[in-house]
JSON list of C-alpha atoms in Angstrom, two decimals:
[
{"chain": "H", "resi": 298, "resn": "UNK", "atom": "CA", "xyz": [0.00, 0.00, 0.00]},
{"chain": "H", "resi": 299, "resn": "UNK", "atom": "CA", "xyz": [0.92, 3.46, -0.33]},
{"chain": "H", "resi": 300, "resn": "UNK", "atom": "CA", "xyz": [2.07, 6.32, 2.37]},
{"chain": "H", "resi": 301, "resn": "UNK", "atom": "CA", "xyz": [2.41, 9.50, 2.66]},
{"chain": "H", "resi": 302, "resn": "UNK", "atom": "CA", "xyz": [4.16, 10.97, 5.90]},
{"chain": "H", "resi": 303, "resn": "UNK", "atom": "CA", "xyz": [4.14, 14.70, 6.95]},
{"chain": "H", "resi": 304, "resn": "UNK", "atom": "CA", "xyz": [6.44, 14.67, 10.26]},
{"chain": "H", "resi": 305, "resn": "UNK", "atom": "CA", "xyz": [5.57, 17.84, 10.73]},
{"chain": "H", "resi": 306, "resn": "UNK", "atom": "CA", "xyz": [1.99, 18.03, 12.94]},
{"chain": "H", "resi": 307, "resn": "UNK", "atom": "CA", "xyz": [2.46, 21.77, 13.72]},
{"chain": "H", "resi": 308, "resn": "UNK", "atom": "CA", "xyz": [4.50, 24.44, 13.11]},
{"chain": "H", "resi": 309, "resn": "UNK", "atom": "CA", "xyz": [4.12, 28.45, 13.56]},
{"chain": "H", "resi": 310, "resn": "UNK", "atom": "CA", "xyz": [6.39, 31.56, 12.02]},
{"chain": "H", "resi": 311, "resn": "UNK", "atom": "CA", "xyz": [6.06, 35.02, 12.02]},
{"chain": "H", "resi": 312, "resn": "UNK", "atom": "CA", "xyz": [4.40, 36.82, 9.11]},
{"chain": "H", "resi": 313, "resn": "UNK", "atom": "CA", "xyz": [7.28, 37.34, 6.39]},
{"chain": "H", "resi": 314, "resn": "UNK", "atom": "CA", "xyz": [9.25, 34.24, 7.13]},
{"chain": "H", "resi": 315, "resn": "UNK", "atom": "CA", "xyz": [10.22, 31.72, 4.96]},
{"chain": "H", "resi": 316, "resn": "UNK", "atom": "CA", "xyz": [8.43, 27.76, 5.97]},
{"chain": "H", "resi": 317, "resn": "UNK", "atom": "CA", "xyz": [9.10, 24.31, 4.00]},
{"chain": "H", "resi": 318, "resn": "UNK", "atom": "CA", "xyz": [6.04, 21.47, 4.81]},
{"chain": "H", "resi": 319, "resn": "UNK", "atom": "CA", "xyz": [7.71, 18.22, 4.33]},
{"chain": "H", "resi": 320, "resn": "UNK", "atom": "CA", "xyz": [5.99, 15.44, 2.63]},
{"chain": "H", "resi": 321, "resn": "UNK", "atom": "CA", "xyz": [7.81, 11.72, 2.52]},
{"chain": "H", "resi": 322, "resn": "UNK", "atom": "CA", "xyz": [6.04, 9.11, 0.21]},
{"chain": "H", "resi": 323, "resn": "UNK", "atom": "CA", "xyz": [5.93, 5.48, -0.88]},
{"chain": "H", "resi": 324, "resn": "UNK", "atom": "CA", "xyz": [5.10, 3.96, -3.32]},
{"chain": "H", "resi": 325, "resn": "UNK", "atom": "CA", "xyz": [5.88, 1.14, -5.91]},
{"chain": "H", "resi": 326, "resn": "UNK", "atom": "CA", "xyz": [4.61, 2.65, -8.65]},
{"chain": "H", "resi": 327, "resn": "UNK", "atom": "CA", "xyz": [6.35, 3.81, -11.37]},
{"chain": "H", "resi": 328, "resn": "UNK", "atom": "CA", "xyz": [3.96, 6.09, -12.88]},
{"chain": "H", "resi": 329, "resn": "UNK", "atom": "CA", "xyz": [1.89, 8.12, -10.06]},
{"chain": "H", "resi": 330, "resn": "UNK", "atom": "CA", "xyz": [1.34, 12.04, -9.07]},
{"chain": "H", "resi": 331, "resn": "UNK", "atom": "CA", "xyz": [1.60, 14.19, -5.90]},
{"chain": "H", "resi": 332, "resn": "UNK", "atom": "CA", "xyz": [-0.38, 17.02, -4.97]},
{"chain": "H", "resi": 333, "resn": "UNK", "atom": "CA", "xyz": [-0.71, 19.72, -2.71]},
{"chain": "H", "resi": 334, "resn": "UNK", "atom": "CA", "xyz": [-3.98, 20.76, -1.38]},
{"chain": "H", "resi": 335, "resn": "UNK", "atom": "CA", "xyz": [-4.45, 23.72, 1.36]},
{"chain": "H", "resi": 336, "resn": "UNK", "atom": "CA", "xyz": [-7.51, 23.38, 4.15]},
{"chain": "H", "resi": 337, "resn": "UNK", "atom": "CA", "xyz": [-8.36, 26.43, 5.39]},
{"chain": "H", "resi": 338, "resn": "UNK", "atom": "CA", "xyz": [-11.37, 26.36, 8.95]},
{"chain": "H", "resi": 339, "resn": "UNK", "atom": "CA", "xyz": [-13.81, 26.48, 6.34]},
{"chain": "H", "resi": 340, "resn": "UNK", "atom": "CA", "xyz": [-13.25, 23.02, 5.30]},
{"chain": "H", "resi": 341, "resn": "UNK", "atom": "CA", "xyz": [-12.96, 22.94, 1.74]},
{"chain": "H", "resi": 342, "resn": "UNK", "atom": "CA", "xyz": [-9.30, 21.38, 0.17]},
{"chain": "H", "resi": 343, "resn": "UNK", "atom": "CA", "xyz": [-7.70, 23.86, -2.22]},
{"chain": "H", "resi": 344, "resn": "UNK", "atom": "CA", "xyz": [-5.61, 22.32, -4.96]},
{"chain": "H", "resi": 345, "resn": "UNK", "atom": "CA", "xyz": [-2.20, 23.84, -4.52]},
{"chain": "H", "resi": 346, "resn": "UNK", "atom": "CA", "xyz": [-0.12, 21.95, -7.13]},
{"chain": "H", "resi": 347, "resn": "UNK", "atom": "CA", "xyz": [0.02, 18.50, -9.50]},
{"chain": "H", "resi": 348, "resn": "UNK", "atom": "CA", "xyz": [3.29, 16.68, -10.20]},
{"chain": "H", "resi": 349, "resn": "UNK", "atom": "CA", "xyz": [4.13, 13.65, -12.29]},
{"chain": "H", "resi": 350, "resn": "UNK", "atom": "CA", "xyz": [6.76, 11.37, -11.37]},
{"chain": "H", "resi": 351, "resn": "UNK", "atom": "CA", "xyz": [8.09, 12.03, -14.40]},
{"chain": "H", "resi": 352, "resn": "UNK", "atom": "CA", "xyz": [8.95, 15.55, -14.27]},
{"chain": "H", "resi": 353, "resn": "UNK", "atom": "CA", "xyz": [11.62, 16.76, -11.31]},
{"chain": "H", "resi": 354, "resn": "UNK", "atom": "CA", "xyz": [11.64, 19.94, -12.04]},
{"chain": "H", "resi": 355, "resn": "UNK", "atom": "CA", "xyz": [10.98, 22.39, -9.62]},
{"chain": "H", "resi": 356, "resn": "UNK", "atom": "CA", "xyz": [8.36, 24.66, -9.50]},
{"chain": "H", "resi": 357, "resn": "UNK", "atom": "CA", "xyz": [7.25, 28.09, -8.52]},
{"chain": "H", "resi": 358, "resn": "UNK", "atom": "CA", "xyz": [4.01, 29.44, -8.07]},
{"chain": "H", "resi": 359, "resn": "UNK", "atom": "CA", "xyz": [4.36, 33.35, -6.48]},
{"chain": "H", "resi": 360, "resn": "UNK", "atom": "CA", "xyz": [5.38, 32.53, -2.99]},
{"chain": "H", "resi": 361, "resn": "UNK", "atom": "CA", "xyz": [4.74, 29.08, -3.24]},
{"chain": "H", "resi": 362, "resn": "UNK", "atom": "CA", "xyz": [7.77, 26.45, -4.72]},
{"chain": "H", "resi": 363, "resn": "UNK", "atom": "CA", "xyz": [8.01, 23.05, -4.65]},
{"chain": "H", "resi": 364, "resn": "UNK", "atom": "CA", "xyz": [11.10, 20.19, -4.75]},
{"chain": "H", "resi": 365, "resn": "UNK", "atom": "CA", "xyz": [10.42, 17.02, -5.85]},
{"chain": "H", "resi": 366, "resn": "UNK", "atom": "CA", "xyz": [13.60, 15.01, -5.47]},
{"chain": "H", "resi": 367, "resn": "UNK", "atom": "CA", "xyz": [12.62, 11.06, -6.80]},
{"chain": "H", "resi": 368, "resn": "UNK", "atom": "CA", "xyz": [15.82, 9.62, -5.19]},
{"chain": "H", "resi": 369, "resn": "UNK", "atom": "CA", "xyz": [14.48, 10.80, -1.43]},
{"chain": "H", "resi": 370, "resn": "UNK", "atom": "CA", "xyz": [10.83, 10.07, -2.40]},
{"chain": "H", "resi": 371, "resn": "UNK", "atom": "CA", "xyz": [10.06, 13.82, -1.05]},
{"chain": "H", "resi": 372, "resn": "UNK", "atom": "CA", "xyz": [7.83, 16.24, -2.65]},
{"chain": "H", "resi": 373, "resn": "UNK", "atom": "CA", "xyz": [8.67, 19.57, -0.37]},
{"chain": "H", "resi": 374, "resn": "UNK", "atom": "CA", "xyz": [6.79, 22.62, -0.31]},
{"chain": "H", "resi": 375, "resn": "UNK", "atom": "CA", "xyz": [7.79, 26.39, 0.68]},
{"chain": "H", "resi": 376, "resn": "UNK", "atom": "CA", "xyz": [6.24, 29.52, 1.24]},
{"chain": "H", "resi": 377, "resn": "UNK", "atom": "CA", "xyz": [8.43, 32.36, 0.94]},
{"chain": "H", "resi": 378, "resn": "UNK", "atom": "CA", "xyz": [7.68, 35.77, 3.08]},
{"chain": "H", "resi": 379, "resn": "UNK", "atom": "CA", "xyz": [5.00, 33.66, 4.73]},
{"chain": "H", "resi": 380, "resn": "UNK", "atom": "CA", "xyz": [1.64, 35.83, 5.22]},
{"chain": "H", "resi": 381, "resn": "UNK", "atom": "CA", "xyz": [-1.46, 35.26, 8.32]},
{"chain": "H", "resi": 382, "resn": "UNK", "atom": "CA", "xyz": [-4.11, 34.04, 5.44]},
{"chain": "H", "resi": 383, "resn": "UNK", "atom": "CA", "xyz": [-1.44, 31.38, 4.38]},
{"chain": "H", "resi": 384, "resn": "UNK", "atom": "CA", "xyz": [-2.52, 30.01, 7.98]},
{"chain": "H", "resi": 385, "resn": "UNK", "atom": "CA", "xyz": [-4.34, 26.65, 7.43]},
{"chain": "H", "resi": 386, "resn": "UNK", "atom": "CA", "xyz": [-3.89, 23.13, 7.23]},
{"chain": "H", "resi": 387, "resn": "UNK", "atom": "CA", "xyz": [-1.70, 21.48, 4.32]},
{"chain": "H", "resi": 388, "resn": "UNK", "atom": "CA", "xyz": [-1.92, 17.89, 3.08]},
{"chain": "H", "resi": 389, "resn": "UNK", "atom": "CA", "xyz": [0.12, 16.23, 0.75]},
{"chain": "H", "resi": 390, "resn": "UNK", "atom": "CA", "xyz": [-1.29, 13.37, -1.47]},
{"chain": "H", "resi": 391, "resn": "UNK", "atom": "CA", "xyz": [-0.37, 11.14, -3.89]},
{"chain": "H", "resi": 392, "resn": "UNK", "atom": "CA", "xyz": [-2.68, 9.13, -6.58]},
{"chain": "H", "resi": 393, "resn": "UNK", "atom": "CA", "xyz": [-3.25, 5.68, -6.40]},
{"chain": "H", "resi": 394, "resn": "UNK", "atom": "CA", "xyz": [-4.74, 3.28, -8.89]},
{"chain": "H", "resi": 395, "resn": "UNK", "atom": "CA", "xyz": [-7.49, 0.77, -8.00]},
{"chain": "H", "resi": 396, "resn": "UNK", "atom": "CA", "xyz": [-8.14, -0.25, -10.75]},
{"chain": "H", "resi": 397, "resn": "UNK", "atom": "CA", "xyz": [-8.29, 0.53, -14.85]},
{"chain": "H", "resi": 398, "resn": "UNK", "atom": "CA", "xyz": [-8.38, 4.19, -14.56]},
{"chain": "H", "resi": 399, "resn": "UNK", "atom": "CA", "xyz": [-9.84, 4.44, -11.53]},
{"chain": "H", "resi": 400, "resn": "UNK", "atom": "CA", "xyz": [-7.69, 6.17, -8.79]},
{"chain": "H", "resi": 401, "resn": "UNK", "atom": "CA", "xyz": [-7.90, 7.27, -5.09]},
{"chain": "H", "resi": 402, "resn": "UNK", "atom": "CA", "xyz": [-5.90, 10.02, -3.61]},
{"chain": "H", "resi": 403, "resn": "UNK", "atom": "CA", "xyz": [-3.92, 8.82, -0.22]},
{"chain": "H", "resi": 404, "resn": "UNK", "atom": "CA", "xyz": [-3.39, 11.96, 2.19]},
{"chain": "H", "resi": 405, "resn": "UNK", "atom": "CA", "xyz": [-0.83, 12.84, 4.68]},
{"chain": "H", "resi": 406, "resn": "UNK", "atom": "CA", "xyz": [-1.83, 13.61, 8.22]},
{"chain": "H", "resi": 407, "resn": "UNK", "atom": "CA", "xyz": [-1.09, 17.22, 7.25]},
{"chain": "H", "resi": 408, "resn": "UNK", "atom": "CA", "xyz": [1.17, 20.11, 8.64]},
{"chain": "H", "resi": 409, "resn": "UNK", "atom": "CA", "xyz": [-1.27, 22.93, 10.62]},
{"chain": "H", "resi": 410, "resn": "UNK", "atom": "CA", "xyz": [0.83, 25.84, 9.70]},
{"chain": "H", "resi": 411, "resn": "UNK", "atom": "CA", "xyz": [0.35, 28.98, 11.91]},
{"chain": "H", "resi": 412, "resn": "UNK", "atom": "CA", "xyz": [1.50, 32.62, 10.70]},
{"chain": "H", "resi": 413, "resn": "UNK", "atom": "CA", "xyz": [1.38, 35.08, 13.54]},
{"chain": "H", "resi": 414, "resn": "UNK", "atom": "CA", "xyz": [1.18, 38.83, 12.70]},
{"chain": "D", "resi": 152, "resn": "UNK", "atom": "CA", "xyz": [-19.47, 28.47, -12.26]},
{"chain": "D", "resi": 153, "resn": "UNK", "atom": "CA", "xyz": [-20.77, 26.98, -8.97]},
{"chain": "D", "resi": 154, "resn": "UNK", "atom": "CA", "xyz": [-18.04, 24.44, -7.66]},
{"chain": "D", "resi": 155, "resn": "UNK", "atom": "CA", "xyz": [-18.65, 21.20, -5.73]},
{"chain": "D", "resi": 156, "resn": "UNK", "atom": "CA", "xyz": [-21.50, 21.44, -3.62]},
{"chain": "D", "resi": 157, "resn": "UNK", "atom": "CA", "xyz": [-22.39, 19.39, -0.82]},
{"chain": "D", "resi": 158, "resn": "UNK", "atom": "CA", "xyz": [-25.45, 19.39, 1.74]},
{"chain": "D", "resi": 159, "resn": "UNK", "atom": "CA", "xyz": [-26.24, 19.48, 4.64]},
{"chain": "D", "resi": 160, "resn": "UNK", "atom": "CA", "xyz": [-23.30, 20.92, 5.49]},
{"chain": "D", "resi": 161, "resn": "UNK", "atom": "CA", "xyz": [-23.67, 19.93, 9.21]},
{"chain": "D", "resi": 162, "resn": "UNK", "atom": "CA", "xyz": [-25.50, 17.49, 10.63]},
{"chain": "D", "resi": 163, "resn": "UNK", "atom": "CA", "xyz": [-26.08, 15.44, 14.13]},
{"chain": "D", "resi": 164, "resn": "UNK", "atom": "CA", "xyz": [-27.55, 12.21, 14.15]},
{"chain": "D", "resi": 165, "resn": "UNK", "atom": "CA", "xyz": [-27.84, 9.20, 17.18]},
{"chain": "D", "resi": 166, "resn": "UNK", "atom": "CA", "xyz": [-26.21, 6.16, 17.59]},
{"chain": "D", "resi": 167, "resn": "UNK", "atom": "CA", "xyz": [-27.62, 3.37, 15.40]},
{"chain": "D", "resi": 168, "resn": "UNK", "atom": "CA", "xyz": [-29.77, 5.74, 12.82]},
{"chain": "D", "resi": 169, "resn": "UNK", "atom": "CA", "xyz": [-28.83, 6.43, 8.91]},
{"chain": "D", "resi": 170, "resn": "UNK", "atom": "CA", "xyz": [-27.67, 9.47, 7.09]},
{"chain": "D", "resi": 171, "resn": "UNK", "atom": "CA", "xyz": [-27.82, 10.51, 3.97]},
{"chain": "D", "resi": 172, "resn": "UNK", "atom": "CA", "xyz": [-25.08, 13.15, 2.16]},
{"chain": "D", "resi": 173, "resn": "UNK", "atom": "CA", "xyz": [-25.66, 14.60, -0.90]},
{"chain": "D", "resi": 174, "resn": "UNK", "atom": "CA", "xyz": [-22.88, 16.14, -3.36]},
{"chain": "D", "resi": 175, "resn": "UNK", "atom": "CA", "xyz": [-23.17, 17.65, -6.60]},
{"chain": "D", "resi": 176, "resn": "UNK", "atom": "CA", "xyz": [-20.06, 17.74, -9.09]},
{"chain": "D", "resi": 177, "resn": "UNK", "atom": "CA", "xyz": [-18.99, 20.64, -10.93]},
{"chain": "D", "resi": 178, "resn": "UNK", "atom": "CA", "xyz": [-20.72, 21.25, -14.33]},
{"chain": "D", "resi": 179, "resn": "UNK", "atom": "CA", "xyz": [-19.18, 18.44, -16.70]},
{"chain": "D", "resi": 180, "resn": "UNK", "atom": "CA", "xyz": [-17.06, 16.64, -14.09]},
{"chain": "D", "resi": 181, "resn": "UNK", "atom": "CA", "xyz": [-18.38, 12.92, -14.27]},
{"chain": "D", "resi": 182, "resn": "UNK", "atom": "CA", "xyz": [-16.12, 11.56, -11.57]},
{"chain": "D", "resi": 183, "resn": "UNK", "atom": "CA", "xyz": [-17.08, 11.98, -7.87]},
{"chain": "D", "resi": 184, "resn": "UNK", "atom": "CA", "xyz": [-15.35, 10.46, -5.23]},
{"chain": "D", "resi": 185, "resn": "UNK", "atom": "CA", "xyz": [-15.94, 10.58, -1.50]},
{"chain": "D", "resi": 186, "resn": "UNK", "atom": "CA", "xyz": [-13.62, 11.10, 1.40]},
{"chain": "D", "resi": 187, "resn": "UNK", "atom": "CA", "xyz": [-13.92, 10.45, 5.08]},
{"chain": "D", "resi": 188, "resn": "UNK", "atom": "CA", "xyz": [-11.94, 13.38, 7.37]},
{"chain": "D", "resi": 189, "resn": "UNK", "atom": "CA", "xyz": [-11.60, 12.49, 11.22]},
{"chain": "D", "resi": 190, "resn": "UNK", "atom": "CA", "xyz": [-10.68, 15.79, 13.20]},
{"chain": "D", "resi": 191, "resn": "UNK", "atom": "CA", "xyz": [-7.14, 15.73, 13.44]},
{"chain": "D", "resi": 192, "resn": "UNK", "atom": "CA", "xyz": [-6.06, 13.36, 10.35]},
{"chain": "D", "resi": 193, "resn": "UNK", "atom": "CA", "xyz": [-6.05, 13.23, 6.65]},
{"chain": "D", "resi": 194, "resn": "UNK", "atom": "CA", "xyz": [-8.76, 12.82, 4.11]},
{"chain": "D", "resi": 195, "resn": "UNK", "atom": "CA", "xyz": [-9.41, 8.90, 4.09]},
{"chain": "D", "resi": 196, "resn": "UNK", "atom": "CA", "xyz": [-11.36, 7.68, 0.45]},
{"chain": "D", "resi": 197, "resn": "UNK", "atom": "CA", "xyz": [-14.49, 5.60, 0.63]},
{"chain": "D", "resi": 198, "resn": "UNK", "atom": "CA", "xyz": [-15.51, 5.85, -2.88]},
{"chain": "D", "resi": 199, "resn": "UNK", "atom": "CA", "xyz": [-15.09, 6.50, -6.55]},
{"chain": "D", "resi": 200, "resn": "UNK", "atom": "CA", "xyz": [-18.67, 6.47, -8.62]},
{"chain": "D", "resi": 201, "resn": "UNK", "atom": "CA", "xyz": [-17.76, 7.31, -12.78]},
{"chain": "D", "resi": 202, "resn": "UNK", "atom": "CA", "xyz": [-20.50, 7.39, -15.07]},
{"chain": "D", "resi": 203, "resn": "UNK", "atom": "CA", "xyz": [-22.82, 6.34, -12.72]},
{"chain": "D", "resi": 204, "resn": "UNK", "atom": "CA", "xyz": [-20.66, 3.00, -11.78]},
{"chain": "D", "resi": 205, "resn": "UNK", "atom": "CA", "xyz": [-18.47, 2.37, -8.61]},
{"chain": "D", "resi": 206, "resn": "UNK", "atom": "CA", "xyz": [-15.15, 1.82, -9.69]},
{"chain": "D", "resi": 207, "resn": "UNK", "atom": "CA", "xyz": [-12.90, 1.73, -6.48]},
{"chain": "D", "resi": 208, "resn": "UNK", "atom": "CA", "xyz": [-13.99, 1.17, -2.33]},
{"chain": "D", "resi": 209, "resn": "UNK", "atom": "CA", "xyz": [-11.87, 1.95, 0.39]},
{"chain": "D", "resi": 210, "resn": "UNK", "atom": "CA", "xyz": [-11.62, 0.31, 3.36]},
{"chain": "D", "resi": 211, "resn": "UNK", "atom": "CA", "xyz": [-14.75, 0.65, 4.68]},
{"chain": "D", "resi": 212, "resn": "UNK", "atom": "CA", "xyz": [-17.57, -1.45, 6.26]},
{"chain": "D", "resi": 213, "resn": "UNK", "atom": "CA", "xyz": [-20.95, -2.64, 4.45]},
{"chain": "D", "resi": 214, "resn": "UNK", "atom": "CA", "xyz": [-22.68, 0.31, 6.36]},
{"chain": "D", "resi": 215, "resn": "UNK", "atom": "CA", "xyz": [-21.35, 2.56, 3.69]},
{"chain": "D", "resi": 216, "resn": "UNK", "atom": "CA", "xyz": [-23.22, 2.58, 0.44]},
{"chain": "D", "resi": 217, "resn": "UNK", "atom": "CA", "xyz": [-23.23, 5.21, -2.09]},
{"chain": "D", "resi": 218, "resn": "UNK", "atom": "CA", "xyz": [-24.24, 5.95, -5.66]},
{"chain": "D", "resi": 219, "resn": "UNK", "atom": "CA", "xyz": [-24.45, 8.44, -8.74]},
{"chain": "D", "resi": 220, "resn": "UNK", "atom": "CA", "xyz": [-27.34, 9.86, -10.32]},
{"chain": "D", "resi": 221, "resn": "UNK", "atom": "CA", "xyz": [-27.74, 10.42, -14.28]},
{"chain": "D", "resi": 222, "resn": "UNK", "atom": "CA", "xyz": [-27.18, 14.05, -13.56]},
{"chain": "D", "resi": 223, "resn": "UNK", "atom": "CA", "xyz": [-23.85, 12.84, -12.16]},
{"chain": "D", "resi": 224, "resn": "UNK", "atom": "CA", "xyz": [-24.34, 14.11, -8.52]},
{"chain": "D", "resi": 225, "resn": "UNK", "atom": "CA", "xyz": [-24.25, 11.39, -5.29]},
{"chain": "D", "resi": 226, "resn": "UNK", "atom": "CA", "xyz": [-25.52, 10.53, -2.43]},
{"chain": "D", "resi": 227, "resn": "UNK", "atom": "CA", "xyz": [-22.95, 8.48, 0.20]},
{"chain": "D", "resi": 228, "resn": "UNK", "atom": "CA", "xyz": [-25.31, 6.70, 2.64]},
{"chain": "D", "resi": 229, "resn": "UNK", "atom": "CA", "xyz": [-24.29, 5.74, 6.01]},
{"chain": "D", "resi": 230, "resn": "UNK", "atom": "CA", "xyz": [-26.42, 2.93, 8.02]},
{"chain": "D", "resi": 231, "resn": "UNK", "atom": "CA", "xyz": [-26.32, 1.98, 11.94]},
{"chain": "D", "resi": 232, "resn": "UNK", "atom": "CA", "xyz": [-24.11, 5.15, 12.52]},
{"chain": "D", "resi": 233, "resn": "UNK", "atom": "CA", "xyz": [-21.12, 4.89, 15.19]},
{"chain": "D", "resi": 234, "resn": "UNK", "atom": "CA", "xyz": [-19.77, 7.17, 17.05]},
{"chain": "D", "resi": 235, "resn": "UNK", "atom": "CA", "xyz": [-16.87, 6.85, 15.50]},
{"chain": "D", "resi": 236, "resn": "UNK", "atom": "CA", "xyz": [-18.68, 7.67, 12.21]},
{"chain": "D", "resi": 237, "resn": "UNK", "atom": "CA", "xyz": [-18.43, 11.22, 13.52]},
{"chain": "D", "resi": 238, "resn": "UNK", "atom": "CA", "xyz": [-16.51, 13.40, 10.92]},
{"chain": "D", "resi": 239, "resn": "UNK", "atom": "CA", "xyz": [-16.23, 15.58, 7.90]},
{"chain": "D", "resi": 240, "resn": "UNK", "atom": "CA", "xyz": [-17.31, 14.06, 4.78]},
{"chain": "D", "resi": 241, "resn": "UNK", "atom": "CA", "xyz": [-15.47, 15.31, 1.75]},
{"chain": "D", "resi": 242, "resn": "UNK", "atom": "CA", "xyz": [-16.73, 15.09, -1.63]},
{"chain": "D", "resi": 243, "resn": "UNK", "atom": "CA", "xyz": [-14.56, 15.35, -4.93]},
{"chain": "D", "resi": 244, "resn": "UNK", "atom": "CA", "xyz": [-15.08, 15.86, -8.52]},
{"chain": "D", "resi": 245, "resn": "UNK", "atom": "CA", "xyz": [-13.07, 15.61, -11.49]},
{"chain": "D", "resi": 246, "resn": "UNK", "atom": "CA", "xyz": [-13.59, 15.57, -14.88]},
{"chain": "D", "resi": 247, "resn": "UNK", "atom": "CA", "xyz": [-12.27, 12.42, -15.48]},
{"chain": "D", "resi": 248, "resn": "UNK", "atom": "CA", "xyz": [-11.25, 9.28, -13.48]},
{"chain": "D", "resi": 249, "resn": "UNK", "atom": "CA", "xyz": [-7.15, 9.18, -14.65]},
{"chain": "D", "resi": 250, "resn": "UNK", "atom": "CA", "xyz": [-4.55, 9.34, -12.21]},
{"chain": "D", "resi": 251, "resn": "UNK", "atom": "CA", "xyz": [-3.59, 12.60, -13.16]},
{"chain": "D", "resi": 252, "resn": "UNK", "atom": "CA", "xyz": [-7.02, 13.91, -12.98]},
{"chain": "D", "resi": 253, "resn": "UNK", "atom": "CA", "xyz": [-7.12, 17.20, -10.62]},
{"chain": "D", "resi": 254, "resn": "UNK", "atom": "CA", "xyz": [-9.81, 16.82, -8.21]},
{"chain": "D", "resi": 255, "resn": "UNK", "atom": "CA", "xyz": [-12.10, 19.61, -6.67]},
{"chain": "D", "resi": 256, "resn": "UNK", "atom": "CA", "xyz": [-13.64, 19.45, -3.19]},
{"chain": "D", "resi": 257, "resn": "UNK", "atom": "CA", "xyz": [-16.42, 20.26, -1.68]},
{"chain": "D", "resi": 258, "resn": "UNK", "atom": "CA", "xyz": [-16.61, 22.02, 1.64]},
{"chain": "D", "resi": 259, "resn": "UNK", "atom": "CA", "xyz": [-18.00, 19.14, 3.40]},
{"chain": "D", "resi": 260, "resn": "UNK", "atom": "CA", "xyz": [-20.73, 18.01, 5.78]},
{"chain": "D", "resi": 261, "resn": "UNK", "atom": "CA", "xyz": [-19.68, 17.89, 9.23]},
{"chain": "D", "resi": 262, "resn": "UNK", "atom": "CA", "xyz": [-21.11, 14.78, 10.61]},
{"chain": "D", "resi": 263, "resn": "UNK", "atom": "CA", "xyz": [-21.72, 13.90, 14.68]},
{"chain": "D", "resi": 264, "resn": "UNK", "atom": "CA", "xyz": [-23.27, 10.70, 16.32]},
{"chain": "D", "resi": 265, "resn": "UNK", "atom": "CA", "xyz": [-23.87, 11.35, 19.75]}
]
């Protein structure tokens, strides 16, 4: 089975700092995708970012990057000059087939990050 | 465009009756999935419905049924509820079923068996 591990229960910074939310996976898959989805109190999961296991290449999204490094199975994420709305819950996930096509998405325990003014 | 939509959006129920949770997929998006969230952990799946079939079950007991309408929404159906059944209930919708499918949520019932 696949797992996805996010050490990191909690953490807090101050506004303007920089954060990384580590994600560790497994799987045996040689095709598969992670993702990055943000859960704010209201509930809802925001999708954040897709990557295929194919592509290492990092990416940047304003204040938000990503490193996926295959070799250490970690699909990192940062938040530069960290703001108090980026407060919220983060969960990384990675897609599973069942079976055909069909797929399921296995979460992390996610990383409640805390910006204080 | 409206996004995922779920309802009720809370909801409190005793020991031993059913519930009934209702999604409805974005416009287009045949694919809904559904996702149990205990306070404190990660989004767990229960189901996958595409065009109107189940095509993947997590690992859940009997008690959980769902199913997909010709309009493409669900309803996830919950018998002999547990306390432990207490907890957000997610749904997602893509547009496809593929692996590399982005998925869009819906804000969730919130779900407690007292």
């Amino acid at each position: 089975a696949q797992k996805v591990t996010q050490a990191q229960t909690e953490i807090s910074v101050v506004e303007k700092e920089d954060v990384t939310l580590d994600c560790v996976y497994e799987t045996r898959d040689t095709t598969y995708y992670l993702f990055w989805y943000k859960q704010p109190p209201s509930g809802e999961l925001v999708f954040l970012i897709r990557r295929n296991s194919f592509d290492e290449q990092n990416e940047i999204s304003g204040r938000y990057s990503w490193n996926f490094q295959k070799s250490t199975s970690s699909f990192n994420f940062t938040i530069t000059a960290s703001q108090v709305v980026d407060s919220a819950v983060y969960f990384c996930a990675l897609s599973e087939v069942l079976s055909g096509s069909a797929r399921q998405l296995t979460f992390g325990s996610g990383t409640q990050l805390t910006v204080l003014p | 465009d409206a996004g995922v939509t779920q309802s009720p959006t809370h909801l409190i129920k005793t020991r031993g009756q059913q519930v009934t949770l209702r999604c409805s997929p974005i416009s287009g998006h045949k694919s809904v999935s559904w996702y149990q969230q205990v306070l404190g952990q990660g989004p767990q799946f229960i189901f996958q419905y595409y065009e109107k079939e189940e095509r993947g079950r997590g690992n859940f007991p009997d008690r959980f049924s769902a199913r997909q309408f010709p309009n493409y929404s669900s309803e996830l159906n919950v018998n002999a509820l547990l306390l432990g059944d207490s907890a957000l209930y997610l749904c997602a919708s893509s547009a496809r079923q593929g692996m590399n499918t982005e998925a869009f949520f819906g804000q969730g019932t919130r779900l407690t068996v007292v």
